[in-house]
């Protein structure tokens, strides 16, 4: 079946409108990725002669270990942020004035930089931190900062990113959900049932999109793991920054290899996420009878 | 399934604004009461209080005499149909109707079987597998009604459920509601600003204005014996004839009209509905006047007449609704008389 000419010219116009932005992004990211790839393969050295080498990629076990830590951190943080963010959004949508207050407080955390938030979490959760002193248990307080489970890092990411998730869900499903939950209440649904059977199914797509963004962000973010995590093993982001800033300039190729591994993992997750989100959107459209 | 509903001195405030004031109203079992009023009169707030979606600032709500004021919406056993259908967009038609049963712990198969019975009642059994977005507005509202009924509520609350439908669909819904009343005999509270809808569907009408019930009475009575000029106007009455009562007779430019014998002497407003007046020959009527306006409205015509008044009487304009098109023009002289013998007055 041929595409109508009106539709074809509309999509051509849309492409032309987006072209400057797309071109700029492709140029900047493309140039950065190409430079990183060339540097990781021994070309573009800081000093000395350029020669092809896979030495930077040789320490595969270390790279894999870092990738594993990064995936663990991103997965745990995203899951916790999605749960907390969804609960905040659900409360904000159904609890009237109190809900709006919670939504406002939650949104207020978004502009705080991760570096500041990490410092605050460190001061709060360290074994000689504020919480340990307030509870009067400096000895018995569990080790949350620098522990092998990366608890403080995950909590920092979850706290900051849950506000983002709540904002996306609130924007994605909006006020009609409040009316639908009221309807569900008059049909005998308890608060828990309203959340599981009305709000959650409708928030599926916004949650998927927000989850994808949070996952990729936490995968690449280094401030919180650098400040609050153990020294070893390192996640990809911390490893890349450490090697890049090292006084030993010969570790630059290794830094680039680490950064490219992080990009590869992120791209794989984005691809998978987009596939699932698109499928979910298509299902939602089919359900509501909207033709695309 | 059917129960009585009582509002006992219910008041409600939104901040400093009092939106309901000391509402006392009884809705008998299996009856249909219409709450009629303009936007902002407090009728929807009263319905939300009945459904348990809003706690009243004062007073009690009783179902079969039992105080349910503190009972949450999900445990109150009321069904509510809103102005918009508000079908769950992620569920099919049959699953929307089966929702209440599923939430009560019913199996999917049994809930769907029951849902199909209610879909048959609203004549949408063939649409069970469709999604809400694939239905027309009227069909969606039918599904919403079936969904509320499938909850098997003790009280069915309808918040202007037909106001967004066009006239033809509205007539269909009226018929459907009549069928439902015959088959299930539910107790219904209907909120509407449409006096015709209230008159067609309800047994009694409670007129609300500024958060107060001005009058609650059977449909015919409230039309012909309004408790105040405000009720008369809300129910579409166009005539208020000022006169004086002397020995059970109202004297005004409309002539001498017999009223209830226990009406005290003194000034009083006679409120004959436009349908209760008739145009007659100028010579044979007790009151005469000049036609000032002729406004056709389909099969009927509204004729406005300025009555001739004696020196000691107020000038009076009356509206008369006649069938068809009268052979009159502006400026013509006509007689005006009351159909029947007795009039309804409100002493001033």
Coordinates of C-alpha atoms in Angstrom, one line a residue:
Chain A
X1 CA 0.0 0.0 0.0
X2 CA 1.4 3.4 -1.0
X3 CA 1.8 6.2 1.5
X4 CA -0.5 9.2 0.7
X5 CA 1.5 12.2 -0.7
X6 CA 0.2 14.6 2.1
X7 CA 1.4 12.2 4.8
X8 CA 4.8 11.8 3.0
X9 CA 5.3 15.6 2.8
X10 CA 4.3 16.0 6.5
X11 CA 6.9 13.4 7.6
X12 CA 9.5 15.1 5.4
X13 CA 8.7 18.4 7.0
X14 CA 9.0 16.8 10.5
X15 CA 12.3 15.4 9.5
X16 CA 13.6 18.7 8.2
X17 CA 12.5 20.5 11.4
X18 CA 14.3 18.0 13.6
X19 CA 17.4 17.8 11.4
X20 CA 19.4 20.7 13.0
X21 CA 19.0 19.2 16.5
X22 CA 19.6 15.6 15.3
X23 CA 22.7 16.7 13.3
X24 CA 24.2 18.5 16.3
X25 CA 23.6 15.5 18.6
X26 CA 25.0 13.0 16.1
X27 CA 28.0 15.2 15.5
X28 CA 28.9 15.8 19.2
X29 CA 28.1 12.2 20.4
X30 CA 29.5 10.6 17.2
X31 CA 32.7 12.6 17.5
X32 CA 33.0 11.8 21.2
X33 CA 32.4 8.1 20.7
X34 CA 34.7 7.9 17.7
X35 CA 37.5 9.7 19.7
X36 CA 36.9 7.3 22.7
X37 CA 37.1 4.3 20.4
X38 CA 40.2 5.4 18.6
X39 CA 41.9 6.3 21.9
X40 CA 40.9 2.9 23.4
X41 CA 42.6 1.2 20.4
X42 CA 45.9 3.1 20.7
X43 CA 45.2 5.8 18.2
X44 CA 45.2 9.4 19.3
X45 CA 47.7 8.8 22.2
X46 CA 48.5 11.6 24.7
X47 CA 52.1 11.1 23.9
X48 CA 54.1 8.8 21.7
X49 CA 53.3 7.3 18.4
X50 CA 49.9 6.1 17.4
X51 CA 49.7 2.3 16.9
X52 CA 46.8 -0.2 17.0
X53 CA 46.5 -2.0 20.3
X54 CA 43.8 -3.9 22.2
X55 CA 45.7 -3.7 25.5
X56 CA 43.1 -1.3 27.0
X57 CA 40.5 -4.0 26.5
X58 CA 42.7 -6.8 27.7
X59 CA 41.6 -6.7 31.4
X60 CA 38.2 -8.2 30.5
X61 CA 37.6 -9.7 33.9
X62 CA 38.0 -6.3 35.6
X63 CA 35.7 -4.7 33.0
X64 CA 33.1 -7.4 33.5
X65 CA 33.3 -7.0 37.3
X66 CA 32.8 -3.3 37.0
X67 CA 29.9 -3.8 34.5
X68 CA 28.3 -6.2 37.0
X69 CA 28.6 -3.7 39.9
X70 CA 27.1 -0.9 37.6
X71 CA 24.2 -3.2 36.5
X72 CA 23.5 -4.1 40.1
X73 CA 23.5 -0.5 41.2
X74 CA 21.4 0.7 38.3
X75 CA 18.9 -2.2 38.7
X76 CA 18.5 -1.9 42.4
X77 CA 18.3 2.0 42.3
X78 CA 15.8 1.9 39.4
X79 CA 13.6 -0.7 41.1
X80 CA 13.5 1.2 44.4
X81 CA 13.0 4.6 42.7
X82 CA 10.1 3.1 40.6
X83 CA 8.3 1.7 43.7
X84 CA 8.8 4.8 45.8
X85 CA 8.0 7.2 42.9
X86 CA 4.8 5.2 42.0
X87 CA 3.6 5.3 45.6
X88 CA 4.3 9.0 45.9
X89 CA 2.4 9.6 42.6
X90 CA -0.5 7.4 43.6
X91 CA -0.7 9.2 47.0
X92 CA -0.5 12.6 45.3
X93 CA -3.3 11.7 43.0
X94 CA -5.7 10.3 45.6
X95 CA -5.0 12.1 48.8
X96 CA -6.2 15.6 48.0
X97 CA -4.4 18.4 49.8
X98 CA -2.0 16.1 51.7
X99 CA -1.1 14.4 48.4
X100 CA -0.4 17.7 46.7
X101 CA 2.0 18.6 49.6
X102 CA 3.8 15.3 49.2
X103 CA 4.1 15.8 45.5
X104 CA 5.5 19.3 46.0
X105 CA 8.0 18.1 48.6
X106 CA 9.0 15.3 46.3
X107 CA 9.5 17.7 43.4
X108 CA 11.6 20.0 45.5
X109 CA 14.3 17.3 45.6
X110 CA 14.8 17.3 41.8
X111 CA 17.0 20.5 41.6
X112 CA 19.4 19.3 44.3
X113 CA 22.6 18.2 42.6
X114 CA 23.6 14.5 43.1
X115 CA 26.9 15.6 44.6
X116 CA 25.2 17.6 47.3
X117 CA 22.6 14.9 47.8
X118 CA 25.4 12.3 48.1
X119 CA 27.1 14.4 50.7
X120 CA 23.9 14.8 52.7
X121 CA 23.2 11.1 52.6
X122 CA 26.8 10.4 53.7
X123 CA 26.4 12.8 56.7
X124 CA 23.0 11.2 57.5
X125 CA 23.9 7.5 57.2
X126 CA 27.6 7.2 58.1
X127 CA 28.4 5.1 61.1
X128 CA 29.2 8.3 63.0
X129 CA 26.6 10.3 61.1
X130 CA 23.5 12.2 62.1
X131 CA 21.1 9.3 62.3
X132 CA 23.6 7.1 64.4
X133 CA 24.0 10.0 66.9
X134 CA 20.2 10.8 67.0
X135 CA 19.5 7.1 67.7
X136 CA 22.3 7.0 70.3
X137 CA 23.9 3.9 68.7
X138 CA 27.2 4.9 67.1
X139 CA 28.5 1.4 67.9
X140 CA 25.5 -0.7 66.8
X141 CA 24.5 1.4 63.7
X142 CA 24.6 -0.7 60.6
X143 CA 27.3 0.1 58.0
X144 CA 25.5 1.7 55.1
X145 CA 28.2 3.9 53.7
X146 CA 31.0 2.1 51.9
X147 CA 29.4 -1.4 52.5
X148 CA 29.5 -4.3 50.1
X149 CA 25.8 -3.9 49.3
X150 CA 26.2 -0.2 48.3
X151 CA 23.2 0.7 50.5
X152 CA 23.9 4.4 50.8
X153 CA 24.4 4.7 47.0
X154 CA 21.2 2.9 46.2
X155 CA 19.3 5.0 48.8
X156 CA 20.7 8.2 47.4
X157 CA 19.8 7.3 43.8
X158 CA 16.3 6.0 44.8
X159 CA 15.6 9.2 46.9
X160 CA 16.5 11.6 44.1
X161 CA 15.2 9.6 41.2
X162 CA 11.9 8.6 42.9
X163 CA 10.9 12.3 42.6
X164 CA 11.6 12.2 38.9
X165 CA 9.6 9.0 38.5
X166 CA 6.6 10.5 40.5
X167 CA 6.7 13.6 38.2
X168 CA 6.7 11.5 35.0
X169 CA 3.8 9.3 36.3
X170 CA 1.8 12.3 37.5
X171 CA 2.3 14.0 34.1
X172 CA 1.6 10.7 32.3
X173 CA -1.7 9.8 33.9
X174 CA -2.9 13.0 35.5
X175 CA -6.2 13.9 37.1
X176 CA -8.5 11.4 35.3
X177 CA -7.0 8.7 37.4
X178 CA -8.3 10.4 40.6
X179 CA -11.8 10.1 39.2
X180 CA -11.3 6.5 38.2
X181 CA -10.1 5.6 41.6
X182 CA -13.1 7.2 43.2
X183 CA -15.3 5.2 40.8
X184 CA -13.4 2.1 41.8
X185 CA -14.0 2.9 45.5
X186 CA -17.8 3.1 44.9
X187 CA -17.5 -0.3 43.2
X188 CA -16.0 -1.7 46.4
X189 CA -12.3 -1.6 45.7
X190 CA -10.1 -1.1 48.7
X191 CA -7.2 1.4 48.7
X192 CA -4.8 -1.4 47.9
X193 CA -7.0 -2.8 45.1
X194 CA -7.4 0.7 43.6
X195 CA -3.7 1.0 43.5
X196 CA -3.1 -2.4 41.9
X197 CA -6.1 -2.6 39.6
X198 CA -6.5 1.0 38.5
X199 CA -3.5 3.2 39.0
X200 CA -0.8 0.6 38.3
X201 CA -2.1 -0.6 34.9
X202 CA -2.6 3.0 33.8
X203 CA 0.9 4.0 34.9
X204 CA 2.6 1.1 33.1
X205 CA 3.9 3.2 30.2
X206 CA 5.0 6.3 32.1
X207 CA 6.7 3.9 34.6
X208 CA 8.5 2.1 31.8
X209 CA 9.8 5.3 30.2
X210 CA 10.9 6.8 33.6
X211 CA 12.5 3.5 34.6
X212 CA 14.5 3.5 31.4
X213 CA 15.8 7.1 32.0
X214 CA 16.6 6.4 35.6
X215 CA 18.4 3.1 34.7
X216 CA 20.6 4.8 32.1
X217 CA 21.3 7.8 34.3
X218 CA 22.3 5.7 37.4
X219 CA 24.4 3.5 35.2
X220 CA 26.5 6.5 34.0
X221 CA 26.4 8.6 37.2
X222 CA 29.6 8.5 39.3
X223 CA 29.3 11.0 42.1
X224 CA 27.2 8.9 44.5
X225 CA 29.2 5.6 44.0
X226 CA 32.4 7.5 44.2
X227 CA 31.5 9.3 47.5
X228 CA 29.3 6.6 49.2
X229 CA 30.5 3.3 47.8
X230 CA 33.4 1.0 48.8
X231 CA 36.8 1.5 47.2
X232 CA 36.6 -1.8 45.3
X233 CA 35.1 -3.2 43.2
X234 CA 34.4 -0.1 41.2
X235 CA 31.4 0.5 39.0
X236 CA 32.1 1.5 35.3
X237 CA 31.5 5.2 35.9
X238 CA 33.9 5.5 38.8
X239 CA 36.6 3.4 37.1
X240 CA 36.3 5.5 33.9
X241 CA 36.6 8.8 35.8
X242 CA 39.5 7.5 38.0
X243 CA 41.5 6.3 35.0
X244 CA 40.8 9.4 33.0
X245 CA 42.0 11.7 35.8
X246 CA 45.0 9.5 36.6
X247 CA 48.5 11.1 36.6
X248 CA 49.5 8.1 34.6
X249 CA 48.5 9.3 31.1
X250 CA 49.0 5.9 29.7
X251 CA 45.8 4.8 31.4
X252 CA 43.7 7.0 29.1
X253 CA 43.0 4.2 26.6
X254 CA 41.7 2.0 29.5
X255 CA 39.5 4.9 30.7
X256 CA 38.0 5.1 27.2
X257 CA 37.5 1.3 27.0
X258 CA 35.6 1.5 30.4
X259 CA 33.5 4.4 29.2
X260 CA 32.7 2.6 25.9
X261 CA 31.6 -0.5 27.9
X262 CA 29.3 1.7 29.9
X263 CA 27.8 3.1 26.7
X264 CA 27.4 -0.3 25.2
X265 CA 25.5 -1.6 28.2
X266 CA 23.3 1.6 28.3
X267 CA 22.5 1.2 24.5
X268 CA 21.6 -2.4 25.0
X269 CA 19.2 -1.5 27.8
X270 CA 17.7 1.5 25.9
X271 CA 17.1 -0.8 22.9
X272 CA 15.4 -3.4 25.0
X273 CA 13.4 -0.8 27.0
X274 CA 12.2 1.0 23.8
X275 CA 11.1 -2.3 22.3
X276 CA 9.1 -3.2 25.5
X277 CA 7.7 0.3 25.8
X278 CA 6.6 0.4 22.2
X279 CA 4.9 -2.9 22.5
X280 CA 3.2 -1.8 25.7
X281 CA 2.1 1.5 24.0
X282 CA 0.7 -0.4 21.0
X283 CA -1.3 -2.7 23.4
X284 CA -2.6 0.4 25.2
X285 CA -3.6 2.0 21.9
X286 CA -5.3 -1.2 20.7
X287 CA -7.2 -1.3 24.1
X288 CA -8.5 2.2 23.9
X289 CA -9.3 1.9 20.2
X290 CA -7.0 4.7 19.1
X291 CA -5.5 4.1 15.7
X292 CA -2.0 5.2 15.3
Chain B
X1 CA -30.9 -4.9 47.1
X2 CA -33.1 -1.9 47.9
X3 CA -32.8 0.3 51.0
X4 CA -34.0 3.6 52.3
X5 CA -31.6 6.6 52.5
X6 CA -31.8 9.5 55.0
X7 CA -29.9 12.7 55.3
X8 CA -30.2 14.0 58.8
X9 CA -29.2 17.6 59.3
X10 CA -26.3 17.3 56.9
X11 CA -24.1 20.4 56.4
X12 CA -20.9 20.8 54.5
X13 CA -18.3 23.5 54.2
X14 CA -15.4 24.0 51.7
X15 CA -13.2 26.3 53.8
X16 CA -15.3 29.3 54.8
X17 CA -18.0 28.6 52.2
X18 CA -21.0 26.7 53.4
X19 CA -22.2 24.6 50.4
X20 CA -24.8 22.5 52.2
X21 CA -26.9 23.8 55.1
X22 CA -28.9 21.5 57.4
X23 CA -30.2 19.1 54.7
X24 CA -32.8 16.7 56.0
X25 CA -34.2 14.4 53.3
X26 CA -35.7 10.9 53.2
X27 CA -35.5 8.7 50.2
X28 CA -37.9 5.7 50.7
X29 CA -36.9 2.2 49.6
X30 CA -37.4 1.6 45.9
X31 CA -38.3 5.2 45.2
X32 CA -36.5 7.7 42.9
X33 CA -35.8 11.1 44.3
X34 CA -34.4 13.8 42.0
X35 CA -32.2 16.5 43.5
X36 CA -32.9 19.5 41.2
X37 CA -30.9 22.7 41.2
X38 CA -28.6 25.0 39.3
X39 CA -24.8 24.5 39.1
X40 CA -23.3 25.3 42.5
X41 CA -26.5 24.5 44.4
X42 CA -24.7 21.7 46.3
X43 CA -26.6 18.7 44.8
X44 CA -23.5 16.9 43.6
X45 CA -21.8 17.5 47.0
X46 CA -24.8 15.9 48.7
X47 CA -24.5 12.9 46.4
X48 CA -20.7 12.5 47.1
X49 CA -21.6 12.6 50.8
X50 CA -24.2 9.8 50.2
X51 CA -21.6 7.8 48.3
X52 CA -19.0 8.2 51.1
X53 CA -16.6 10.1 48.9
X54 CA -16.8 13.2 51.1
X55 CA -17.4 13.3 54.8
X56 CA -20.1 15.9 55.9
X57 CA -19.0 18.7 58.1
X58 CA -22.1 18.0 60.3
X59 CA -25.1 15.6 60.3
X60 CA -25.6 12.0 59.5
X61 CA -26.3 9.7 56.6
X62 CA -28.4 6.7 57.3
X63 CA -29.1 3.6 55.2
X64 CA -32.1 1.7 56.5
X65 CA -31.8 3.7 59.7
X66 CA -28.2 2.7 60.3
X67 CA -25.7 5.5 60.6
X68 CA -23.1 5.1 57.8
X69 CA -21.5 8.5 58.0
X70 CA -18.2 7.1 59.0
X71 CA -18.4 4.1 56.6
X72 CA -15.9 4.3 53.7
X73 CA -17.1 4.5 50.1
X74 CA -15.9 1.0 49.3
X75 CA -17.9 -0.5 52.2
X76 CA -21.0 1.6 51.8
X77 CA -22.8 -0.5 49.2
X78 CA -23.9 2.4 47.1
X79 CA -23.4 2.6 43.3
X80 CA -22.5 5.8 41.7
X81 CA -22.8 6.8 38.0
X82 CA -21.1 10.1 37.1
X83 CA -21.7 12.6 34.4
X84 CA -18.9 11.0 32.4
X85 CA -18.9 7.2 32.1
X86 CA -15.4 6.9 33.6
X87 CA -14.9 3.3 32.3
X88 CA -11.5 1.8 33.2
X89 CA -9.7 2.2 29.8
X90 CA -7.4 -0.8 30.4
X91 CA -10.4 -3.2 30.9
X92 CA -12.8 -4.6 28.3
X93 CA -16.5 -3.9 28.6
X94 CA -17.3 -7.2 30.4
X95 CA -14.3 -6.7 32.8
X96 CA -15.5 -3.2 33.6
X97 CA -18.9 -4.6 34.6
X98 CA -17.3 -7.5 36.4
X99 CA -15.0 -5.2 38.4
X100 CA -17.1 -5.0 41.6
X101 CA -17.5 -8.7 41.7
X102 CA -13.7 -9.3 41.1
X103 CA -12.9 -6.8 43.9
X104 CA -15.2 -8.7 46.2
X105 CA -13.2 -11.8 45.6
X106 CA -15.3 -13.5 42.9
X107 CA -13.6 -15.7 40.3
X108 CA -13.0 -14.3 36.9
X109 CA -15.4 -16.8 35.2
X110 CA -18.2 -16.2 37.7
X111 CA -17.8 -12.4 37.7
X112 CA -17.9 -12.3 33.9
X113 CA -21.0 -14.5 33.9
X114 CA -22.8 -12.1 36.2
X115 CA -21.5 -9.1 34.2
X116 CA -23.0 -10.5 31.0
X117 CA -26.4 -10.6 32.8
X118 CA -26.2 -6.9 33.5
X119 CA -24.9 -6.2 30.0
X120 CA -28.0 -8.0 28.7
X121 CA -30.1 -5.7 30.9
X122 CA -28.6 -2.6 29.2
X123 CA -28.8 -4.4 25.8
X124 CA -25.0 -4.4 25.3
X125 CA -24.3 -8.2 25.6
X126 CA -22.8 -8.2 22.1
X127 CA -20.2 -5.5 23.1
X128 CA -18.8 -7.5 26.0
X129 CA -15.3 -8.0 24.4
X130 CA -14.9 -4.4 23.2
X131 CA -12.7 -1.9 24.8
X132 CA -14.2 1.4 26.2
X133 CA -12.6 3.5 23.4
X134 CA -14.6 1.4 20.8
X135 CA -18.0 2.5 22.2
X136 CA -20.2 5.5 21.5
X137 CA -21.0 8.0 24.3
X138 CA -24.4 6.4 24.9
X139 CA -23.0 2.9 25.0
X140 CA -20.3 3.9 27.4
X141 CA -22.9 5.4 29.8
X142 CA -25.0 2.2 29.5
X143 CA -21.9 0.2 30.5
X144 CA -21.3 2.6 33.4
X145 CA -24.9 2.0 34.5
X146 CA -24.5 -1.8 34.2
X147 CA -21.2 -1.6 36.2
X148 CA -22.9 0.3 39.0
X149 CA -25.8 -2.1 39.0
X150 CA -23.5 -5.1 39.0
X151 CA -22.2 -3.9 42.4
X152 CA -25.8 -4.7 43.6
X153 CA -26.0 -1.4 45.5
X154 CA -28.5 -0.7 48.3
X155 CA -28.7 2.8 46.9
X156 CA -28.1 3.8 43.2
X157 CA -26.7 7.4 42.9
X158 CA -26.9 9.1 39.5
X159 CA -24.9 12.3 39.1
X160 CA -26.3 13.9 36.0
X161 CA -25.5 10.7 34.1
X162 CA -27.4 11.7 30.9
X163 CA -26.4 15.4 30.6
X164 CA -23.7 14.8 28.0
X165 CA -25.9 12.7 25.8
X166 CA -27.9 14.1 22.9
X167 CA -31.7 14.2 23.1
X168 CA -32.4 10.9 21.3
X169 CA -30.0 9.0 23.4
X170 CA -31.3 10.6 26.6
X171 CA -34.8 9.3 25.8
X172 CA -33.4 5.8 25.3
X173 CA -31.7 6.1 28.7
X174 CA -34.9 7.2 30.3
X175 CA -36.6 4.1 28.9
X176 CA -33.7 1.9 30.1
X177 CA -33.9 3.4 33.6
X178 CA -37.6 2.7 33.7
X179 CA -36.9 -1.0 32.7
X180 CA -34.3 -1.2 35.4
X181 CA -36.7 0.2 38.0
X182 CA -39.4 -2.3 37.0
X183 CA -37.0 -5.3 37.1
X184 CA -34.7 -4.5 40.1
X185 CA -36.6 -1.9 42.0
X186 CA -33.5 0.0 43.2
X187 CA -33.6 3.1 45.4
X188 CA -32.4 5.9 43.3
X189 CA -31.1 9.4 44.0
X190 CA -30.8 11.4 40.7
X191 CA -28.9 14.7 40.6
X192 CA -29.9 16.8 37.7
X193 CA -30.3 20.4 36.6
X194 CA -32.9 19.4 33.9
X195 CA -36.4 19.8 35.3
X196 CA -37.8 17.7 32.6
X197 CA -35.5 14.8 33.3
X198 CA -36.4 15.1 37.0
X199 CA -40.1 15.0 36.2
X200 CA -39.8 12.1 33.8
X201 CA -37.6 9.8 36.0
X202 CA -38.4 10.7 39.6
X203 CA -41.3 10.0 42.0
X204 CA -40.4 13.1 44.0
X205 CA -38.3 16.2 43.5
X206 CA -36.2 18.0 46.1
X207 CA -35.3 21.5 44.9
X208 CA -31.9 22.8 46.1
X209 CA -30.7 26.4 46.0
X210 CA -27.6 27.7 47.7
X211 CA -27.2 24.5 49.7
X212 CA -30.7 24.4 51.1
X213 CA -33.7 22.2 50.2
X214 CA -36.4 24.7 49.3
X215 CA -39.1 22.0 48.8
X216 CA -39.4 18.2 48.5
X217 CA -42.6 16.9 47.1
X218 CA -44.1 14.6 44.5
X219 CA -43.5 15.7 40.9
X220 CA -47.1 17.0 40.1
X221 CA -47.4 18.7 43.4
X222 CA -44.1 20.6 43.3
X223 CA -45.0 21.9 39.8
X224 CA -48.5 23.1 40.7
X225 CA -48.0 23.9 44.4
X226 CA -44.5 25.4 44.7
X227 CA -43.6 26.5 48.2
X228 CA -42.0 29.7 47.1
X229 CA -41.5 31.9 44.0
X230 CA -37.9 30.5 43.8
X231 CA -39.2 26.9 43.5
X232 CA -41.7 28.0 40.9
X233 CA -39.0 29.6 38.8
X234 CA -36.6 26.6 39.2
X235 CA -39.4 24.3 38.0
X236 CA -40.0 26.6 35.0
X237 CA -43.1 28.4 36.2
X238 CA -43.4 31.8 34.6
X239 CA -46.3 33.4 36.4
X240 CA -46.4 35.2 39.7
X241 CA -49.5 37.3 40.0
X242 CA -49.6 39.7 43.0
X243 CA -53.0 40.1 44.6
X244 CA -54.9 40.1 47.9
X245 CA -56.7 37.2 49.6
X246 CA -60.1 37.9 51.0
X247 CA -62.2 35.1 52.4
X248 CA -60.4 32.4 50.5
X249 CA -60.5 34.2 47.2
X250 CA -57.4 35.8 45.4
X251 CA -58.2 39.2 43.9
X252 CA -55.9 40.4 41.1
X253 CA -55.8 41.5 37.5
X254 CA -56.4 37.8 36.7
X255 CA -59.8 38.1 38.3
X256 CA -61.1 36.4 41.4
X257 CA -59.6 32.9 41.9
X258 CA -60.7 30.6 44.6
X259 CA -57.8 29.3 46.8
X260 CA -57.5 26.9 49.7
X261 CA -60.0 28.0 52.3
X262 CA -57.5 28.1 55.2
X263 CA -55.3 30.7 53.4
X264 CA -55.0 33.7 55.6
X265 CA -56.3 37.1 54.3
X266 CA -53.7 39.5 53.0
X267 CA -51.3 40.0 50.1
X268 CA -50.3 36.8 48.3
X269 CA -48.7 35.6 45.0
X270 CA -50.9 33.5 42.8
X271 CA -48.7 31.1 40.8
X272 CA -50.6 29.5 38.0
X273 CA -48.3 27.6 35.6
X274 CA -48.3 28.7 32.0
X275 CA -49.9 25.3 31.1
X276 CA -52.7 26.0 33.6
X277 CA -53.8 29.2 31.9
X278 CA -55.8 29.5 28.7
X279 CA -56.7 32.1 26.2
X280 CA -60.4 32.8 25.7
X281 CA -62.5 35.3 23.8
X282 CA -62.1 38.8 25.2
X283 CA -65.7 39.1 26.2
X284 CA -66.2 35.9 28.1
X285 CA -63.1 35.9 30.3
X286 CA -62.8 37.3 33.8
X287 CA -59.5 38.9 32.8
X288 CA -58.5 40.7 29.6
X289 CA -55.2 41.9 28.3
X290 CA -53.0 42.8 25.4
X291 CA -50.7 40.3 23.6
X292 CA -47.1 41.5 24.0
X293 CA -45.1 38.5 22.7
X294 CA -45.8 35.3 20.7
X295 CA -43.0 32.8 20.9
X296 CA -43.5 29.5 19.0
X297 CA -41.7 26.4 20.4
X298 CA -42.5 23.4 18.2
X299 CA -46.0 22.0 18.9
X300 CA -46.6 24.8 21.5
X301 CA -46.6 28.5 21.6
X302 CA -45.9 30.8 24.5
X303 CA -48.1 33.9 24.5
X304 CA -47.3 36.8 26.8
X305 CA -50.2 39.0 27.8
X306 CA -50.2 42.2 29.8
X307 CA -53.5 42.2 31.8
X308 CA -55.7 45.2 32.1
X309 CA -55.6 46.2 35.8
X310 CA -58.0 48.2 37.9
X311 CA -56.7 51.5 39.4
X312 CA -55.9 49.8 42.7
X313 CA -54.2 46.7 41.1
X314 CA -50.6 46.1 40.0
X315 CA -49.9 45.8 36.3
X316 CA -49.5 42.1 35.6
X317 CA -47.8 40.2 32.8
X318 CA -48.7 36.5 32.4
X319 CA -47.4 33.7 30.1
X320 CA -49.9 31.3 28.6
X321 CA -48.8 28.1 26.8
X322 CA -51.2 27.1 24.0
X323 CA -51.1 24.1 21.8
X324 CA -50.4 24.8 18.1
X325 CA -50.3 28.4 16.8
X326 CA -52.9 30.8 18.0
X327 CA -54.5 33.2 15.6
X328 CA -53.2 36.3 17.4
X329 CA -50.8 39.0 16.8
X330 CA -48.9 41.4 19.0
X331 CA -51.2 44.2 20.2
X332 CA -54.4 42.0 20.0
X333 CA -56.8 41.9 22.9
X334 CA -57.5 38.5 24.4
X335 CA -59.1 37.0 27.5
X336 CA -57.1 34.9 29.9
X337 CA -58.6 32.4 32.3
X338 CA -57.4 29.6 34.7
X339 CA -58.1 26.0 33.7
X340 CA -59.9 24.4 36.7
X341 CA -61.4 26.2 39.6
X342 CA -58.7 26.6 42.3
X343 CA -55.4 28.5 42.3
X344 CA -52.3 28.1 44.4
X345 CA -51.0 31.0 46.3
X346 CA -48.0 31.8 48.5
X347 CA -48.9 34.4 51.2
X348 CA -46.4 37.3 51.4

